[in-house]
Amino acid sequence: MAVDPLIELRGVNKYYGELHVLQDIDLTVGRGEVVVVIGPSGSGKSTLCRTINRLETIESGTITLDGQPLPQEGKALAKLRAEVGMVFQSFNLFAHKTVLQNVSLAQIKVRRRRRDQADRRSRELLDRVGLLAHAEKYPAQLSGGQQQRVAIARALAMEPKALLFDEPTSALDPEMINEVLEVMRQLARDGMTMVVVTHEMGFARSAAHRVVFMADGRIVEDRTPEEFFTAPRSERAKDFLSKILKH
Ligand SMILES: Nc1ncnc2c1ncn2[C@@H]1O[C@H](COP(=O)(O)OP(=O)(O)OP(=O)(O)O)[C@@H](O)[C@H]1O
Ligand SMILES: [Mg+2]
């Protein structure tokens, strides 16, 4: 695909004390591109995601979104967090608010929309993720897969330029994984720019434009899914794939 860079990391290094958790990371995510990040536990996948919407600071290198360096603080940082939505393993919905209120809240607080406008938009998005009928329920009344789809609708409500997913289906029972992946596939088809940390290799094969394989804080491979899955180059990737594809 012709690369019109939306997210760019250049020479990014991050430490947790002595631990060099991100090492010389160069990564470009094009507009409309879906990049799946895989790798062993502790390799730095979550940290990578968190640096992109600046939930974590970096020690050196640059990260730009749409050509602009990530803001350091204040209003600009709040705006960035809205522009780069994040969906986590745990859905982080407000338990005492309805599904509709969960999706509308940040639109009202951050985007300064009127409640009726926010609610209208929320209903559209809930319809898109197949949950309009559940708008007035509370999170605890929904299944895990439904709650995760609410979390996706909530992220979309901010009209993000990109969405980051950190193992969005890892906490779900197997029968609920697909309904979430299907929503993500639809987003990919609609042209959403997405960085997805996942162990779902079927999703990586079918929806990713590129697979980034990380090990020990480095990007070891960055290739098309076809190339990566049929002929991984590195020993680390071969070893990783042999372990996860076995079961
Ligand atoms: N806040 C923190 N303070 C110190 N060390 C941390 C912190 N967060 C993560 N680490 C360490 O950084 C390394 C990378 O962690 P990270 O969570 O990014 O890995 P990961 O690839 O997402 O792993 P997993 O597949 O288990 O989610 C690990 O060794 C982890 O223990
Ligand atoms: Mg992680």
mmCIF file of C-alpha atoms and ligand atoms in Angstrom:
data_model
loop_
_atom_site.group_PDB
_atom_site.id
_atom_site.type_symbol
_atom_site.label_atom_id
_atom_site.label_comp_id
_atom_site.label_asym_id
_atom_site.label_seq_id
_atom_site.Cartn_x
_atom_site.Cartn_y
_atom_site.Cartn_z
ATOM 1 C CA MET A 1 0.000 0.000 0.000
ATOM 2 C CA ALA A 2 1.159 3.530 -0.714
ATOM 3 C CA VAL A 3 2.348 4.857 2.598
ATOM 4 C CA ASP A 4 0.765 8.044 3.815
ATOM 5 C CA PRO A 5 2.217 7.950 7.322
ATOM 6 C CA LEU A 6 -0.169 8.593 10.183
ATOM 7 C CA ILE A 7 1.895 7.266 13.095
ATOM 8 C CA GLU A 8 5.679 7.363 12.945
ATOM 9 C CA LEU A 9 8.186 6.211 15.543
ATOM 10 C CA ARG A 10 11.851 6.965 14.919
ATOM 11 C CA GLY A 11 14.657 5.693 17.114
ATOM 12 C CA VAL A 12 12.396 5.285 20.122
ATOM 13 C CA ASN A 13 14.007 4.092 23.340
ATOM 14 C CA LYS A 14 12.348 3.551 26.664
ATOM 15 C CA TYR A 15 13.598 2.263 29.999
ATOM 16 C CA TYR A 16 11.932 1.077 33.165
ATOM 17 C CA GLY A 17 14.872 1.651 35.498
ATOM 18 C CA GLU A 18 17.561 -0.697 34.224
ATOM 19 C CA LEU A 19 15.258 -2.473 31.828
ATOM 20 C CA HIS A 20 15.630 -1.287 28.225
ATOM 21 C CA VAL A 21 12.033 -2.069 27.310
ATOM 22 C CA LEU A 22 11.889 -0.421 23.855
ATOM 23 C CA GLN A 23 15.094 -0.491 21.848
ATOM 24 C CA ASP A 24 15.577 1.707 18.777
ATOM 25 C CA ILE A 25 12.027 1.268 17.567
ATOM 26 C CA ASP A 26 11.306 2.479 14.026
ATOM 27 C CA LEU A 27 7.731 1.968 12.954
ATOM 28 C CA THR A 28 5.493 3.657 10.428
ATOM 29 C CA VAL A 29 1.765 3.055 10.358
ATOM 30 C CA GLY A 30 0.103 4.362 7.234
ATOM 31 C CA ARG A 31 -3.324 5.938 7.144
ATOM 32 C CA GLY A 32 -5.887 3.172 6.873
ATOM 33 C CA GLU A 33 -3.331 0.525 7.663
ATOM 34 C CA VAL A 34 -3.862 -2.345 10.121
ATOM 35 C CA VAL A 35 -0.692 -3.421 11.899
ATOM 36 C CA VAL A 36 -0.794 -6.466 14.156
ATOM 37 C CA VAL A 37 1.896 -6.647 16.836
ATOM 38 C CA ILE A 38 2.817 -10.047 18.166
ATOM 39 C CA GLY A 39 5.614 -11.461 20.292
ATOM 40 C CA PRO A 40 6.390 -13.264 23.512
ATOM 41 C CA SER A 41 5.229 -12.040 26.906
ATOM 42 C CA GLY A 42 7.357 -9.169 28.155
ATOM 43 C CA SER A 43 8.662 -8.220 24.723
ATOM 44 C CA GLY A 44 7.280 -4.673 24.994
ATOM 45 C CA LYS A 45 4.037 -4.831 22.985
ATOM 46 C CA SER A 46 1.856 -3.085 25.565
ATOM 47 C CA THR A 47 4.554 -0.527 26.279
ATOM 48 C CA LEU A 48 4.783 0.234 22.566
ATOM 49 C CA CYS A 49 1.024 0.871 22.413
ATOM 50 C CA ARG A 50 1.110 2.997 25.522
ATOM 51 C CA THR A 51 3.876 5.225 24.181
ATOM 52 C CA ILE A 52 1.811 5.976 21.059
ATOM 53 C CA ASN A 53 -0.897 7.773 23.026
ATOM 54 C CA ARG A 54 1.633 8.900 25.588
ATOM 55 C CA LEU A 55 0.403 6.915 28.531
ATOM 56 C CA GLU A 56 4.164 6.317 28.814
ATOM 57 C CA THR A 57 7.016 8.742 28.196
ATOM 58 C CA ILE A 58 10.108 7.840 26.165
ATOM 59 C CA GLU A 59 13.777 8.565 26.811
ATOM 60 C CA SER A 60 14.834 9.249 23.234
ATOM 61 C CA GLY A 61 13.552 9.261 19.687
ATOM 62 C CA THR A 62 10.463 10.854 18.181
ATOM 63 C CA ILE A 63 6.839 9.865 17.782
ATOM 64 C CA THR A 64 4.624 11.816 15.431
ATOM 65 C CA LEU A 65 0.914 11.604 14.729
ATOM 66 C CA ASP A 66 -0.146 13.061 11.408
ATOM 67 C CA GLY A 67 3.200 14.846 11.146
ATOM 68 C CA GLN A 68 2.976 16.446 14.604
ATOM 69 C CA PRO A 69 5.150 15.406 17.556
ATOM 70 C CA LEU A 70 3.112 14.005 20.444
ATOM 71 C CA PRO A 71 2.208 16.786 22.873
ATOM 72 C CA GLN A 72 3.753 16.698 26.336
ATOM 73 C CA GLU A 73 0.880 17.845 28.521
ATOM 74 C CA GLY A 74 -2.241 19.870 29.064
ATOM 75 C CA LYS A 75 -5.079 20.305 26.634
ATOM 76 C CA ALA A 76 -3.051 19.144 23.658
ATOM 77 C CA LEU A 77 -2.393 15.855 25.427
ATOM 78 C CA ALA A 78 -6.089 15.353 26.209
ATOM 79 C CA LYS A 79 -6.814 15.988 22.531
ATOM 80 C CA LEU A 80 -4.209 13.435 21.524
ATOM 81 C CA ARG A 81 -5.789 10.822 23.794
ATOM 82 C CA ALA A 82 -9.065 11.454 22.004
ATOM 83 C CA GLU A 83 -7.415 11.195 18.584
ATOM 84 C CA VAL A 84 -5.683 7.929 19.369
ATOM 85 C CA GLY A 85 -8.280 5.733 20.995
ATOM 86 C CA MET A 86 -7.240 2.758 23.053
ATOM 87 C CA VAL A 87 -9.072 -0.474 23.760
ATOM 88 C CA PHE A 88 -7.669 -2.651 26.529
ATOM 89 C CA GLN A 89 -8.070 -6.236 27.621
ATOM 90 C CA SER A 90 -10.204 -5.053 30.521
ATOM 91 C CA PHE A 91 -13.024 -2.952 29.205
ATOM 92 C CA ASN A 92 -12.860 -0.199 31.852
ATOM 93 C CA LEU A 93 -16.505 0.784 31.521
ATOM 94 C CA PHE A 94 -18.129 2.832 34.267
ATOM 95 C CA ALA A 95 -20.187 0.332 36.252
ATOM 96 C CA HIS A 96 -22.751 2.853 37.491
ATOM 97 C CA LYS A 97 -23.461 4.352 34.088
ATOM 98 C CA THR A 98 -25.586 2.851 31.357
ATOM 99 C CA VAL A 99 -24.108 1.673 28.090
ATOM 100 C CA LEU A 100 -25.392 4.842 26.412
ATOM 101 C CA GLN A 101 -23.918 7.069 29.133
ATOM 102 C CA ASN A 102 -20.586 5.259 28.868
ATOM 103 C CA VAL A 103 -20.392 6.025 25.151
ATOM 104 C CA SER A 104 -21.618 9.619 25.502
ATOM 105 C CA LEU A 105 -19.550 10.725 28.493
ATOM 106 C CA ALA A 106 -16.262 11.695 26.858
ATOM 107 C CA GLN A 107 -18.065 13.239 23.904
ATOM 108 C CA ILE A 108 -19.697 15.649 26.344
ATOM 109 C CA LYS A 109 -16.649 16.224 28.569
ATOM 110 C CA VAL A 110 -13.854 16.266 25.990
ATOM 111 C CA ARG A 111 -15.558 17.027 22.693
ATOM 112 C CA ARG A 112 -18.015 19.443 24.356
ATOM 113 C CA ARG A 113 -21.009 18.026 22.546
ATOM 114 C CA ARG A 114 -24.523 18.634 23.800
ATOM 115 C CA ARG A 115 -25.998 15.590 25.496
ATOM 116 C CA ASP A 116 -28.651 15.027 22.829
ATOM 117 C CA GLN A 117 -26.059 15.230 20.062
ATOM 118 C CA ALA A 118 -23.718 12.905 21.928
ATOM 119 C CA ASP A 119 -26.518 10.433 22.589
ATOM 120 C CA ARG A 120 -27.549 10.439 18.949
ATOM 121 C CA ARG A 121 -24.003 9.669 17.891
ATOM 122 C CA SER A 122 -23.720 7.004 20.611
ATOM 123 C CA ARG A 123 -26.838 5.264 19.353
ATOM 124 C CA GLU A 124 -25.450 5.196 15.819
ATOM 125 C CA LEU A 125 -22.245 3.627 17.080
ATOM 126 C CA LEU A 126 -24.040 1.144 19.315
ATOM 127 C CA ASP A 127 -26.054 0.130 16.283
ATOM 128 C CA ARG A 128 -22.829 -0.334 14.344
ATOM 129 C CA VAL A 129 -21.436 -2.729 16.966
ATOM 130 C CA GLY A 130 -24.783 -4.526 17.231
ATOM 131 C CA LEU A 131 -25.793 -3.260 20.679
ATOM 132 C CA LEU A 132 -28.446 -0.633 20.162
ATOM 133 C CA ALA A 133 -30.986 -2.788 21.983
ATOM 134 C CA HIS A 134 -28.756 -2.730 25.082
ATOM 135 C CA ALA A 135 -28.279 1.046 25.303
ATOM 136 C CA GLU A 136 -30.112 1.432 28.618
ATOM 137 C CA LYS A 137 -28.475 -1.517 30.371
ATOM 138 C CA TYR A 138 -25.566 -1.403 32.797
ATOM 139 C CA PRO A 139 -22.221 -3.027 31.936
ATOM 140 C CA ALA A 140 -22.718 -5.868 34.438
ATOM 141 C CA GLN A 141 -25.844 -6.907 32.525
ATOM 142 C CA LEU A 142 -23.778 -7.557 29.377
ATOM 143 C CA SER A 143 -21.454 -10.391 28.394
ATOM 144 C CA GLY A 144 -17.719 -9.738 28.139
ATOM 145 C CA GLY A 145 -17.895 -9.626 24.366
ATOM 146 C CA GLN A 146 -20.731 -7.121 24.487
ATOM 147 C CA GLN A 147 -18.848 -4.966 27.008
ATOM 148 C CA GLN A 148 -15.793 -4.938 24.779
ATOM 149 C CA ARG A 149 -17.937 -3.835 21.842
ATOM 150 C CA VAL A 150 -19.242 -0.977 24.004
ATOM 151 C CA ALA A 151 -15.624 -0.031 24.733
ATOM 152 C CA ILE A 152 -14.955 0.041 20.985
ATOM 153 C CA ALA A 153 -18.032 2.212 20.387
ATOM 154 C CA ARG A 154 -16.837 4.539 23.140
ATOM 155 C CA ALA A 155 -13.419 4.884 21.482
ATOM 156 C CA LEU A 156 -15.057 5.512 18.087
ATOM 157 C CA ALA A 157 -17.274 8.205 19.579
ATOM 158 C CA MET A 158 -14.231 10.475 19.814
ATOM 159 C CA GLU A 159 -13.709 10.199 16.059
ATOM 160 C CA PRO A 160 -10.164 9.002 16.509
ATOM 161 C CA LYS A 161 -7.556 9.149 13.771
ATOM 162 C CA ALA A 162 -6.276 5.768 14.925
ATOM 163 C CA LEU A 163 -7.230 3.022 17.352
ATOM 164 C CA LEU A 164 -4.842 0.986 19.473
ATOM 165 C CA PHE A 165 -5.970 -2.403 20.738
ATOM 166 C CA ASP A 166 -4.037 -4.203 23.471
ATOM 167 C CA GLU A 167 -5.173 -7.830 23.558
ATOM 168 C CA PRO A 168 -8.843 -6.887 23.228
ATOM 169 C CA THR A 169 -10.054 -10.488 23.247
ATOM 170 C CA SER A 170 -7.703 -12.055 25.807
ATOM 171 C CA ALA A 171 -10.139 -11.768 28.689
ATOM 172 C CA LEU A 172 -13.080 -13.190 26.736
ATOM 173 C CA ASP A 173 -14.579 -16.641 26.660
ATOM 174 C CA PRO A 174 -13.882 -18.327 23.329
ATOM 175 C CA GLU A 175 -17.428 -17.988 22.018
ATOM 176 C CA MET A 176 -17.279 -14.209 22.427
ATOM 177 C CA ILE A 177 -13.960 -13.613 20.729
ATOM 178 C CA ASN A 178 -15.350 -13.676 17.236
ATOM 179 C CA GLU A 179 -18.032 -11.057 17.737
ATOM 180 C CA VAL A 180 -15.335 -8.609 18.828
ATOM 181 C CA LEU A 181 -12.947 -9.567 16.025
ATOM 182 C CA GLU A 182 -15.791 -9.152 13.540
ATOM 183 C CA VAL A 183 -16.353 -5.558 14.683
ATOM 184 C CA MET A 184 -12.604 -4.957 14.312
ATOM 185 C CA ARG A 185 -12.588 -6.499 10.829
ATOM 186 C CA GLN A 186 -15.410 -4.174 9.833
ATOM 187 C CA LEU A 187 -13.454 -1.171 11.144
ATOM 188 C CA ALA A 188 -10.471 -2.301 9.103
ATOM 189 C CA ARG A 189 -12.638 -2.552 5.989
ATOM 190 C CA ASP A 190 -13.953 0.955 6.678
ATOM 191 C CA GLY A 191 -10.366 2.232 6.575
ATOM 192 C CA MET A 192 -9.641 2.798 10.276
ATOM 193 C CA THR A 193 -5.937 2.963 11.099
ATOM 194 C CA MET A 194 -5.318 0.300 13.727
ATOM 195 C CA VAL A 195 -2.457 -1.082 15.791
ATOM 196 C CA VAL A 196 -3.551 -4.380 17.307
ATOM 197 C CA VAL A 197 -1.668 -6.439 19.865
ATOM 198 C CA THR A 198 -3.241 -9.883 19.721
ATOM 199 C CA HIS A 199 -2.652 -13.600 19.900
ATOM 200 C CA GLU A 200 -5.414 -14.192 17.365
ATOM 201 C CA MET A 201 -3.384 -15.369 14.403
ATOM 202 C CA GLY A 202 -6.490 -15.843 12.258
ATOM 203 C CA PHE A 203 -7.232 -12.157 12.650
ATOM 204 C CA ALA A 204 -3.615 -11.280 11.857
ATOM 205 C CA ARG A 205 -3.744 -13.347 8.672
ATOM 206 C CA SER A 206 -7.087 -12.073 7.481
ATOM 207 C CA ALA A 207 -7.172 -8.428 8.576
ATOM 208 C CA ALA A 208 -3.594 -7.176 8.978
ATOM 209 C CA HIS A 209 -1.676 -5.386 6.273
ATOM 210 C CA ARG A 210 1.503 -5.945 8.244
ATOM 211 C CA VAL A 211 2.685 -8.076 11.121
ATOM 212 C CA VAL A 212 5.259 -6.642 13.491
ATOM 213 C CA PHE A 213 7.039 -9.280 15.557
ATOM 214 C CA MET A 214 8.706 -8.040 18.760
ATOM 215 C CA ALA A 215 11.188 -9.770 21.024
ATOM 216 C CA ASP A 216 13.177 -8.286 23.918
ATOM 217 C CA GLY A 217 12.115 -4.732 23.192
ATOM 218 C CA ARG A 218 13.025 -4.818 19.515
ATOM 219 C CA ILE A 219 11.108 -5.114 16.294
ATOM 220 C CA VAL A 220 12.551 -8.281 14.829
ATOM 221 C CA GLU A 221 10.306 -8.597 11.775
ATOM 222 C CA ASP A 222 7.934 -6.212 10.025
ATOM 223 C CA ARG A 223 6.341 -7.892 7.005
ATOM 224 C CA THR A 224 3.093 -8.853 5.353
ATOM 225 C CA PRO A 225 1.155 -11.600 7.175
ATOM 226 C CA GLU A 226 1.607 -13.881 4.180
ATOM 227 C CA GLU A 227 5.400 -13.511 4.284
ATOM 228 C CA PHE A 228 5.593 -13.664 8.037
ATOM 229 C CA PHE A 229 3.472 -16.750 8.565
ATOM 230 C CA THR A 230 4.762 -18.766 5.636
ATOM 231 C CA ALA A 231 8.456 -17.887 5.931
ATOM 232 C CA PRO A 232 9.485 -16.195 9.187
ATOM 233 C CA ARG A 233 13.133 -15.161 8.905
ATOM 234 C CA SER A 234 14.285 -15.001 12.508
ATOM 235 C CA GLU A 235 14.795 -17.896 14.884
ATOM 236 C CA ARG A 236 12.808 -15.976 17.499
ATOM 237 C CA ALA A 237 9.771 -15.750 15.240
ATOM 238 C CA LYS A 238 10.037 -19.381 14.115
ATOM 239 C CA ASP A 239 10.226 -20.480 17.722
ATOM 240 C CA PHE A 240 7.294 -18.251 18.740
ATOM 241 C CA LEU A 241 5.105 -19.442 15.874
ATOM 242 C CA SER A 242 5.839 -23.085 16.484
ATOM 243 C CA LYS A 243 4.661 -22.649 20.079
ATOM 244 C CA ILE A 244 1.465 -20.743 19.442
ATOM 245 C CA LEU A 245 0.373 -22.537 16.285
ATOM 246 C CA LYS A 246 0.650 -25.897 17.998
ATOM 247 C CA HIS A 247 -2.503 -25.381 20.017
HETATM 248 N N1 LIG B 1 5.309 0.058 34.814
HETATM 249 C C1 LIG B 1 6.329 -0.783 34.683
HETATM 250 N N2 LIG B 1 7.407 -0.704 35.507
HETATM 251 C C2 LIG B 1 8.461 -1.540 35.354
HETATM 252 N N3 LIG B 1 8.547 -2.512 34.430
HETATM 253 C C3 LIG B 1 7.518 -2.641 33.584
HETATM 254 C C4 LIG B 1 6.359 -1.792 33.665
HETATM 255 N N4 LIG B 1 5.483 -2.164 32.683
HETATM 256 C C5 LIG B 1 6.067 -3.175 32.037
HETATM 257 N N5 LIG B 1 7.279 -3.466 32.554
HETATM 258 C C6 LIG B 1 8.206 -4.497 32.076
HETATM 259 O O1 LIG B 1 8.527 -4.163 30.725
HETATM 260 C C7 LIG B 1 8.617 -5.342 29.928
HETATM 261 C C8 LIG B 1 7.653 -5.215 28.768
HETATM 262 O O2 LIG B 1 6.338 -5.206 29.266
HETATM 263 P P1 LIG B 1 5.064 -5.140 28.321
HETATM 264 O O3 LIG B 1 3.887 -5.118 29.210
HETATM 265 O O4 LIG B 1 5.219 -4.036 27.353
HETATM 266 O O5 LIG B 1 5.201 -6.529 27.553
HETATM 267 P P2 LIG B 1 4.146 -7.271 26.608
HETATM 268 O O6 LIG B 1 4.887 -7.645 25.376
HETATM 269 O O7 LIG B 1 2.917 -6.456 26.473
HETATM 270 O O8 LIG B 1 3.835 -8.612 27.435
HETATM 271 P P3 LIG B 1 2.466 -9.485 27.568
HETATM 272 O O9 LIG B 1 2.382 -10.324 26.327
HETATM 273 O O10 LIG B 1 2.701 -10.314 28.784
HETATM 274 O O11 LIG B 1 1.330 -8.528 27.714
HETATM 275 C C9 LIG B 1 8.327 -6.506 30.849
HETATM 276 O O12 LIG B 1 9.562 -7.047 31.267
HETATM 277 C C10 LIG B 1 7.599 -5.872 32.014
HETATM 278 O O13 LIG B 1 7.804 -6.581 33.199
HETATM 279 MG MG MG B 2 0.957 -6.722 27.076
#
